[in-house]
Amino acid sequence: MRKMTLYTRGECHLCDEAKAAVMRHFPNLAIEEVDVDTAPELIRLYGEEVPVGYLGETKVFKYHLDVKRLRRLLDEQKPKA
């Protein structure tokens, strides 16, 4: 199963909306949710700029899910038959 890393923080309505959108549009995509407030390095990197979604090393979105971009990236990563 492919996995998205979603950088979030508590009490973040945009984070909740982004996670719900990923789950709604991509139910077979696993989500690893990382709370940026758990590490000083993550706070330095992301500050208030969450949610941020990554597929591997590729940044897919910031603040709002870009469904078309994520779908394209997932299609590009499909194994060739």
PDB file of N, CA and C in Angstrom:
ATOM      1  N   MET A   1       0.848  -1.183   0.000  1.00  0.00           N
ATOM      2  CA  MET A   1       0.000   0.000   0.000  1.00  0.00           C
ATOM      3  C   MET A   1       0.893   1.247   0.000  1.00  0.00           C
ATOM      4  N   ARG A   2       0.562   2.184  -0.848  1.00  0.00           N
ATOM      5  CA  ARG A   2       1.317   3.441  -0.899  1.00  0.00           C
ATOM      6  C   ARG A   2       0.932   4.325   0.274  1.00  0.00           C
ATOM      7  N   LYS A   3       1.865   5.226   0.632  1.00  0.00           N
ATOM      8  CA  LYS A   3       1.676   6.015   1.850  1.00  0.00           C
ATOM      9  C   LYS A   3       1.966   7.489   1.596  1.00  0.00           C
ATOM     10  N   MET A   4       1.125   8.333   2.177  1.00  0.00           N
ATOM     11  CA  MET A   4       1.347   9.774   2.186  1.00  0.00           C
ATOM     12  C   MET A   4       1.739  10.171   3.596  1.00  0.00           C
ATOM     13  N   THR A   5       2.733  11.047   3.700  1.00  0.00           N
ATOM     14  CA  THR A   5       3.085  11.633   4.987  1.00  0.00           C
ATOM     15  C   THR A   5       2.400  12.983   5.072  1.00  0.00           C
ATOM     16  N   LEU A   6       1.629  13.173   6.122  1.00  0.00           N
ATOM     17  CA  LEU A   6       0.855  14.398   6.303  1.00  0.00           C
ATOM     18  C   LEU A   6       1.337  15.101   7.571  1.00  0.00           C
ATOM     19  N   TYR A   7       1.980  16.250   7.391  1.00  0.00           N
ATOM     20  CA  TYR A   7       2.467  17.042   8.518  1.00  0.00           C
ATOM     21  C   TYR A   7       1.339  17.944   8.997  1.00  0.00           C
ATOM     22  N   THR A   8       1.009  17.817  10.287  1.00  0.00           N
ATOM     23  CA  THR A   8      -0.144  18.504  10.866  1.00  0.00           C
ATOM     24  C   THR A   8       0.228  19.049  12.239  1.00  0.00           C
ATOM     25  N   ARG A   9      -0.761  19.599  12.907  1.00  0.00           N
ATOM     26  CA  ARG A   9      -0.626  19.966  14.329  1.00  0.00           C
ATOM     27  C   ARG A   9      -2.018  19.898  14.943  1.00  0.00           C
ATOM     28  N   GLY A  10      -2.068  19.830  16.262  1.00  0.00           N
ATOM     29  CA  GLY A  10      -3.344  19.788  16.961  1.00  0.00           C
ATOM     30  C   GLY A  10      -4.106  21.088  16.784  1.00  0.00           C
ATOM     31  N   GLU A  11      -5.412  21.014  16.925  1.00  0.00           N
ATOM     32  CA  GLU A  11      -6.273  22.205  16.820  1.00  0.00           C
ATOM     33  C   GLU A  11      -6.098  22.924  15.485  1.00  0.00           C
ATOM     34  N   CYS A  12      -5.986  22.156  14.414  1.00  0.00           N
ATOM     35  CA  CYS A  12      -5.771  22.724  13.072  1.00  0.00           C
ATOM     36  C   CYS A  12      -6.908  22.253  12.166  1.00  0.00           C
ATOM     37  N   HIS A  13      -7.876  23.134  11.909  1.00  0.00           N
ATOM     38  CA  HIS A  13      -9.023  22.720  11.089  1.00  0.00           C
ATOM     39  C   HIS A  13      -8.613  22.411   9.656  1.00  0.00           C
ATOM     40  N   LEU A  14      -7.624  23.132   9.107  1.00  0.00           N
ATOM     41  CA  LEU A  14      -7.154  22.820   7.752  1.00  0.00           C
ATOM     42  C   LEU A  14      -6.523  21.430   7.705  1.00  0.00           C
ATOM     43  N   CYS A  15      -5.831  21.059   8.775  1.00  0.00           N
ATOM     44  CA  CYS A  15      -5.226  19.725   8.850  1.00  0.00           C
ATOM     45  C   CYS A  15      -6.314  18.653   8.846  1.00  0.00           C
ATOM     46  N   ASP A  16      -7.349  18.866   9.640  1.00  0.00           N
ATOM     47  CA  ASP A  16      -8.469  17.920   9.690  1.00  0.00           C
ATOM     48  C   ASP A  16      -9.140  17.804   8.327  1.00  0.00           C
ATOM     49  N   GLU A  17      -9.337  18.933   7.664  1.00  0.00           N
ATOM     50  CA  GLU A  17      -9.971  18.935   6.340  1.00  0.00           C
ATOM     51  C   GLU A  17      -9.100  18.227   5.309  1.00  0.00           C
ATOM     52  N   ALA A  18      -7.800  18.474   5.347  1.00  0.00           N
ATOM     53  CA  ALA A  18      -6.898  17.841   4.383  1.00  0.00           C
ATOM     54  C   ALA A  18      -6.878  16.327   4.575  1.00  0.00           C
ATOM     55  N   LYS A  19      -6.790  15.883   5.820  1.00  0.00           N
ATOM     56  CA  LYS A  19      -6.784  14.444   6.092  1.00  0.00           C
ATOM     57  C   LYS A  19      -8.089  13.804   5.622  1.00  0.00           C
ATOM     58  N   ALA A  20      -9.210  14.439   5.915  1.00  0.00           N
ATOM     59  CA  ALA A  20     -10.510  13.909   5.482  1.00  0.00           C
ATOM     60  C   ALA A  20     -10.601  13.855   3.960  1.00  0.00           C
ATOM     61  N   ALA A  21     -10.069  14.862   3.282  1.00  0.00           N
ATOM     62  CA  ALA A  21     -10.104  14.892   1.816  1.00  0.00           C
ATOM     63  C   ALA A  21      -9.254  13.772   1.230  1.00  0.00           C
ATOM     64  N   VAL A  22      -8.071  13.546   1.792  1.00  0.00           N
ATOM     65  CA  VAL A  22      -7.222  12.451   1.310  1.00  0.00           C
ATOM     66  C   VAL A  22      -7.952  11.128   1.498  1.00  0.00           C
ATOM     67  N   MET A  23      -8.536  10.917   2.669  1.00  0.00           N
ATOM     68  CA  MET A  23      -9.245   9.666   2.946  1.00  0.00           C
ATOM     69  C   MET A  23     -10.452   9.489   2.030  1.00  0.00           C
ATOM     70  N   ARG A  24     -11.138  10.579   1.718  1.00  0.00           N
ATOM     71  CA  ARG A  24     -12.327  10.511   0.865  1.00  0.00           C
ATOM     72  C   ARG A  24     -11.955  10.209  -0.587  1.00  0.00           C
ATOM     73  N   HIS A  25     -10.954  10.900  -1.118  1.00  0.00           N
ATOM     74  CA  HIS A  25     -10.589  10.760  -2.530  1.00  0.00           C
ATOM     75  C   HIS A  25      -9.654   9.585  -2.798  1.00  0.00           C
ATOM     76  N   PHE A  26      -8.884   9.166  -1.788  1.00  0.00           N
ATOM     77  CA  PHE A  26      -7.884   8.116  -1.968  1.00  0.00           C
ATOM     78  C   PHE A  26      -7.963   7.119  -0.804  1.00  0.00           C
ATOM     79  N   PRO A  27      -9.060   6.357  -0.722  1.00  0.00           N
ATOM     80  CA  PRO A  27      -9.263   5.474   0.435  1.00  0.00           C
ATOM     81  C   PRO A  27      -8.214   4.371   0.566  1.00  0.00           C
ATOM     82  N   ASN A  28      -7.512   4.050  -0.506  1.00  0.00           N
ATOM     83  CA  ASN A  28      -6.495   3.001  -0.448  1.00  0.00           C
ATOM     84  C   ASN A  28      -5.101   3.545  -0.180  1.00  0.00           C
ATOM     85  N   LEU A  29      -4.986   4.820   0.103  1.00  0.00           N
ATOM     86  CA  LEU A  29      -3.701   5.448   0.387  1.00  0.00           C
ATOM     87  C   LEU A  29      -3.522   5.537   1.903  1.00  0.00           C
ATOM     88  N   ALA A  30      -2.466   4.918   2.405  1.00  0.00           N
ATOM     89  CA  ALA A  30      -2.178   5.000   3.843  1.00  0.00           C
ATOM     90  C   ALA A  30      -1.697   6.408   4.172  1.00  0.00           C
ATOM     91  N   ILE A  31      -2.020   6.870   5.362  1.00  0.00           N
ATOM     92  CA  ILE A  31      -1.603   8.202   5.808  1.00  0.00           C
ATOM     93  C   ILE A  31      -0.768   8.049   7.070  1.00  0.00           C
ATOM     94  N   GLU A  32       0.456   8.577   7.014  1.00  0.00           N
ATOM     95  CA  GLU A  32       1.281   8.684   8.216  1.00  0.00           C
ATOM     96  C   GLU A  32       1.183  10.133   8.661  1.00  0.00           C
ATOM     97  N   GLU A  33       0.495  10.363   9.753  1.00  0.00           N
ATOM     98  CA  GLU A  33       0.295  11.727  10.248  1.00  0.00           C
ATOM     99  C   GLU A  33       1.403  12.070  11.239  1.00  0.00           C
ATOM    100  N   VAL A  34       2.077  13.198  11.003  1.00  0.00           N
ATOM    101  CA  VAL A  34       3.183  13.632  11.855  1.00  0.00           C
ATOM    102  C   VAL A  34       2.826  14.994  12.445  1.00  0.00           C
ATOM    103  N   ASP A  35       2.771  15.064  13.770  1.00  0.00           N
ATOM    104  CA  ASP A  35       2.484  16.322  14.463  1.00  0.00           C
ATOM    105  C   ASP A  35       3.776  17.130  14.538  1.00  0.00           C
ATOM    106  N   VAL A  36       3.814  18.267  13.859  1.00  0.00           N
ATOM    107  CA  VAL A  36       5.046  19.063  13.809  1.00  0.00           C
ATOM    108  C   VAL A  36       5.434  19.609  15.176  1.00  0.00           C
ATOM    109  N   ASP A  37       4.493  19.684  16.103  1.00  0.00           N
ATOM    110  CA  ASP A  37       4.791  20.212  17.429  1.00  0.00           C
ATOM    111  C   ASP A  37       5.567  19.230  18.307  1.00  0.00           C
ATOM    112  N   THR A  38       5.842  18.031  17.798  1.00  0.00           N
ATOM    113  CA  THR A  38       6.547  17.027  18.598  1.00  0.00           C
ATOM    114  C   THR A  38       8.061  17.139  18.501  1.00  0.00           C
ATOM    115  N   ALA A  39       8.573  17.978  17.597  1.00  0.00           N
ATOM    116  CA  ALA A  39      10.027  18.086  17.431  1.00  0.00           C
ATOM    117  C   ALA A  39      10.412  19.500  17.014  1.00  0.00           C
ATOM    118  N   PRO A  40      11.403  20.086  17.676  1.00  0.00           N
ATOM    119  CA  PRO A  40      11.838  21.443  17.323  1.00  0.00           C
ATOM    120  C   PRO A  40      12.222  21.590  15.848  1.00  0.00           C
ATOM    121  N   GLU A  41      12.834  20.557  15.278  1.00  0.00           N
ATOM    122  CA  GLU A  41      13.235  20.618  13.864  1.00  0.00           C
ATOM    123  C   GLU A  41      12.010  20.741  12.958  1.00  0.00           C
ATOM    124  N   LEU A  42      10.948  20.018  13.275  1.00  0.00           N
ATOM    125  CA  LEU A  42       9.725  20.098  12.471  1.00  0.00           C
ATOM    126  C   LEU A  42       9.056  21.455  12.638  1.00  0.00           C
ATOM    127  N   ILE A  43       9.085  21.992  13.852  1.00  0.00           N
ATOM    128  CA  ILE A  43       8.529  23.334  14.072  1.00  0.00           C
ATOM    129  C   ILE A  43       9.303  24.348  13.240  1.00  0.00           C
ATOM    130  N   ARG A  44      10.637  24.203  13.215  1.00  0.00           N
ATOM    131  CA  ARG A  44      11.467  25.115  12.428  1.00  0.00           C
ATOM    132  C   ARG A  44      11.153  24.993  10.931  1.00  0.00           C
ATOM    133  N   LEU A  45      10.991  23.762  10.454  1.00  0.00           N
ATOM    134  CA  LEU A  45      10.739  23.544   9.027  1.00  0.00           C
ATOM    135  C   LEU A  45       9.359  24.018   8.584  1.00  0.00           C
ATOM    136  N   TYR A  46       8.333  23.738   9.394  1.00  0.00           N
ATOM    137  CA  TYR A  46       6.960  23.978   8.958  1.00  0.00           C
ATOM    138  C   TYR A  46       6.274  25.147   9.652  1.00  0.00           C
ATOM    139  N   GLY A  47       6.672  25.472  10.868  1.00  0.00           N
ATOM    140  CA  GLY A  47       6.038  26.577  11.580  1.00  0.00           C
ATOM    141  C   GLY A  47       4.530  26.457  11.541  1.00  0.00           C
ATOM    142  N   GLU A  48       3.887  27.518  11.083  1.00  0.00           N
ATOM    143  CA  GLU A  48       2.424  27.532  10.970  1.00  0.00           C
ATOM    144  C   GLU A  48       1.946  27.042   9.602  1.00  0.00           C
ATOM    145  N   GLU A  49       2.866  26.643   8.736  1.00  0.00           N
ATOM    146  CA  GLU A  49       2.515  26.275   7.363  1.00  0.00           C
ATOM    147  C   GLU A  49       2.143  24.800   7.263  1.00  0.00           C
ATOM    148  N   VAL A  50       1.063  24.435   7.912  1.00  0.00           N
ATOM    149  CA  VAL A  50       0.528  23.082   7.844  1.00  0.00           C
ATOM    150  C   VAL A  50      -0.952  23.172   7.496  1.00  0.00           C
ATOM    151  N   PRO A  51      -1.518  22.146   6.913  1.00  0.00           N
ATOM    152  CA  PRO A  51      -0.944  20.850   6.620  1.00  0.00           C
ATOM    153  C   PRO A  51      -0.077  20.869   5.355  1.00  0.00           C
ATOM    154  N   VAL A  52       0.841  19.916   5.327  1.00  0.00           N
ATOM    155  CA  VAL A  52       1.677  19.691   4.154  1.00  0.00           C
ATOM    156  C   VAL A  52       1.672  18.193   3.893  1.00  0.00           C
ATOM    157  N   GLY A  53       1.421  17.811   2.642  1.00  0.00           N
ATOM    158  CA  GLY A  53       1.387  16.401   2.280  1.00  0.00           C
ATOM    159  C   GLY A  53       2.524  16.033   1.353  1.00  0.00           C
ATOM    160  N   TYR A  54       3.179  14.922   1.653  1.00  0.00           N
ATOM    161  CA  TYR A  54       4.271  14.396   0.831  1.00  0.00           C
ATOM    162  C   TYR A  54       3.946  12.985   0.390  1.00  0.00           C
ATOM    163  N   LEU A  55       4.332  12.678  -0.827  1.00  0.00           N
ATOM    164  CA  LEU A  55       4.309  11.320  -1.351  1.00  0.00           C
ATOM    165  C   LEU A  55       5.768  10.973  -1.592  1.00  0.00           C
ATOM    166  N   GLY A  56       6.338  10.180  -0.711  1.00  0.00           N
ATOM    167  CA  GLY A  56       7.787   9.963  -0.751  1.00  0.00           C
ATOM    168  C   GLY A  56       8.480  11.283  -0.456  1.00  0.00           C
ATOM    169  N   GLU A  57       9.380  11.687  -1.338  1.00  0.00           N
ATOM    170  CA  GLU A  57      10.109  12.946  -1.175  1.00  0.00           C
ATOM    171  C   GLU A  57       9.423  14.112  -1.893  1.00  0.00           C
ATOM    172  N   THR A  58       8.305  13.837  -2.559  1.00  0.00           N
ATOM    173  CA  THR A  58       7.627  14.848  -3.369  1.00  0.00           C
ATOM    174  C   THR A  58       6.547  15.561  -2.565  1.00  0.00           C
ATOM    175  N   LYS A  59       6.670  16.876  -2.476  1.00  0.00           N
ATOM    176  CA  LYS A  59       5.640  17.683  -1.813  1.00  0.00           C
ATOM    177  C   LYS A  59       4.433  17.765  -2.741  1.00  0.00           C
ATOM    178  N   VAL A  60       3.301  17.301  -2.253  1.00  0.00           N
ATOM    179  CA  VAL A  60       2.086  17.238  -3.063  1.00  0.00           C
ATOM    180  C   VAL A  60       1.226  18.478  -2.862  1.00  0.00           C
ATOM    181  N   PHE A  61       1.121  18.941  -1.622  1.00  0.00           N
ATOM    182  CA  PHE A  61       0.284  20.113  -1.365  1.00  0.00           C
ATOM    183  C   PHE A  61       0.672  20.775  -0.054  1.00  0.00           C
ATOM    184  N   LYS A  62       0.242  22.019   0.075  1.00  0.00           N
ATOM    185  CA  LYS A  62       0.325  22.765   1.332  1.00  0.00           C
ATOM    186  C   LYS A  62      -1.027  23.435   1.525  1.00  0.00           C
ATOM    187  N   TYR A  63      -1.586  23.313   2.697  1.00  0.00           N
ATOM    188  CA  TYR A  63      -2.876  23.875   3.114  1.00  0.00           C
ATOM    189  C   TYR A  63      -4.078  23.098   2.583  1.00  0.00           C
ATOM    190  N   HIS A  64      -4.184  22.900   1.267  1.00  0.00           N
ATOM    191  CA  HIS A  64      -5.360  22.231   0.691  1.00  0.00           C
ATOM    192  C   HIS A  64      -4.923  21.140  -0.276  1.00  0.00           C
ATOM    193  N   LEU A  65      -5.603  19.988  -0.212  1.00  0.00           N
ATOM    194  CA  LEU A  65      -5.297  18.867  -1.090  1.00  0.00           C
ATOM    195  C   LEU A  65      -5.514  19.254  -2.545  1.00  0.00           C
ATOM    196  N   ASP A  66      -4.533  18.943  -3.377  1.00  0.00           N
ATOM    197  CA  ASP A  66      -4.643  19.098  -4.824  1.00  0.00           C
ATOM    198  C   ASP A  66      -4.913  17.696  -5.380  1.00  0.00           C
ATOM    199  N   VAL A  67      -6.186  17.366  -5.568  1.00  0.00           N
ATOM    200  CA  VAL A  67      -6.599  16.019  -5.952  1.00  0.00           C
ATOM    201  C   VAL A  67      -5.977  15.619  -7.282  1.00  0.00           C
ATOM    202  N   LYS A  68      -6.025  16.500  -8.267  1.00  0.00           N
ATOM    203  CA  LYS A  68      -5.486  16.164  -9.591  1.00  0.00           C
ATOM    204  C   LYS A  68      -3.993  15.882  -9.533  1.00  0.00           C
ATOM    205  N   ARG A  69      -3.253  16.695  -8.784  1.00  0.00           N
ATOM    206  CA  ARG A  69      -1.801  16.491  -8.675  1.00  0.00           C
ATOM    207  C   ARG A  69      -1.492  15.166  -7.981  1.00  0.00           C
ATOM    208  N   LEU A  70      -2.179  14.872  -6.892  1.00  0.00           N
ATOM    209  CA  LEU A  70      -1.924  13.620  -6.189  1.00  0.00           C
ATOM    210  C   LEU A  70      -2.290  12.432  -7.070  1.00  0.00           C
ATOM    211  N   ARG A  71      -3.399  12.498  -7.769  1.00  0.00           N
ATOM    212  CA  ARG A  71      -3.797  11.397  -8.656  1.00  0.00           C
ATOM    213  C   ARG A  71      -2.742  11.169  -9.736  1.00  0.00           C
ATOM    214  N   ARG A  72      -2.227  12.264 -10.316  1.00  0.00           N
ATOM    215  CA  ARG A  72      -1.195  12.153 -11.355  1.00  0.00           C
ATOM    216  C   ARG A  72       0.074  11.515 -10.782  1.00  0.00           C
ATOM    217  N   LEU A  73       0.500  11.957  -9.608  1.00  0.00           N
ATOM    218  CA  LEU A  73       1.704  11.398  -8.996  1.00  0.00           C
ATOM    219  C   LEU A  73       1.532   9.918  -8.668  1.00  0.00           C
ATOM    220  N   LEU A  74       0.367   9.540  -8.179  1.00  0.00           N
ATOM    221  CA  LEU A  74       0.109   8.129  -7.889  1.00  0.00           C
ATOM    222  C   LEU A  74       0.114   7.305  -9.170  1.00  0.00           C
ATOM    223  N   ASP A  75      -0.478   7.836 -10.241  1.00  0.00           N
ATOM    224  CA  ASP A  75      -0.482   7.133 -11.526  1.00  0.00           C
ATOM    225  C   ASP A  75       0.933   6.953 -12.057  1.00  0.00           C
ATOM    226  N   GLU A  76       1.768   7.970 -11.884  1.00  0.00           N
ATOM    227  CA  GLU A  76       3.154   7.890 -12.353  1.00  0.00           C
ATOM    228  C   GLU A  76       3.947   6.838 -11.592  1.00  0.00           C
ATOM    229  N   GLN A  77       3.551   6.544 -10.370  1.00  0.00           N
ATOM    230  CA  GLN A  77       4.277   5.585  -9.543  1.00  0.00           C
ATOM    231  C   GLN A  77       3.750   4.158  -9.669  1.00  0.00           C
ATOM    232  N   LYS A  78       2.678   3.975 -10.438  1.00  0.00           N
ATOM    233  CA  LYS A  78       2.133   2.626 -10.601  1.00  0.00           C
ATOM    234  C   LYS A  78       3.155   1.748 -11.309  1.00  0.00           C
ATOM    235  N   PRO A  79       3.301   0.492 -10.852  1.00  0.00           N
ATOM    236  CA  PRO A  79       4.204  -0.428 -11.551  1.00  0.00           C
ATOM    237  C   PRO A  79       3.706  -0.676 -12.969  1.00  0.00           C
ATOM    238  N   LYS A  80       4.632  -0.711 -13.896  1.00  0.00           N
ATOM    239  CA  LYS A  80       4.281  -0.964 -15.301  1.00  0.00           C
ATOM    240  C   LYS A  80       4.022  -2.456 -15.494  1.00  0.00           C
ATOM    241  N   ALA A  81       2.932  -2.773 -16.204  1.00  0.00           N
ATOM    242  CA  ALA A  81       2.572  -4.181 -16.437  1.00  0.00           C
ATOM    243  C   ALA A  81       3.305  -4.746 -17.627  1.00  0.00           C
TER     244      ALA A  81
END
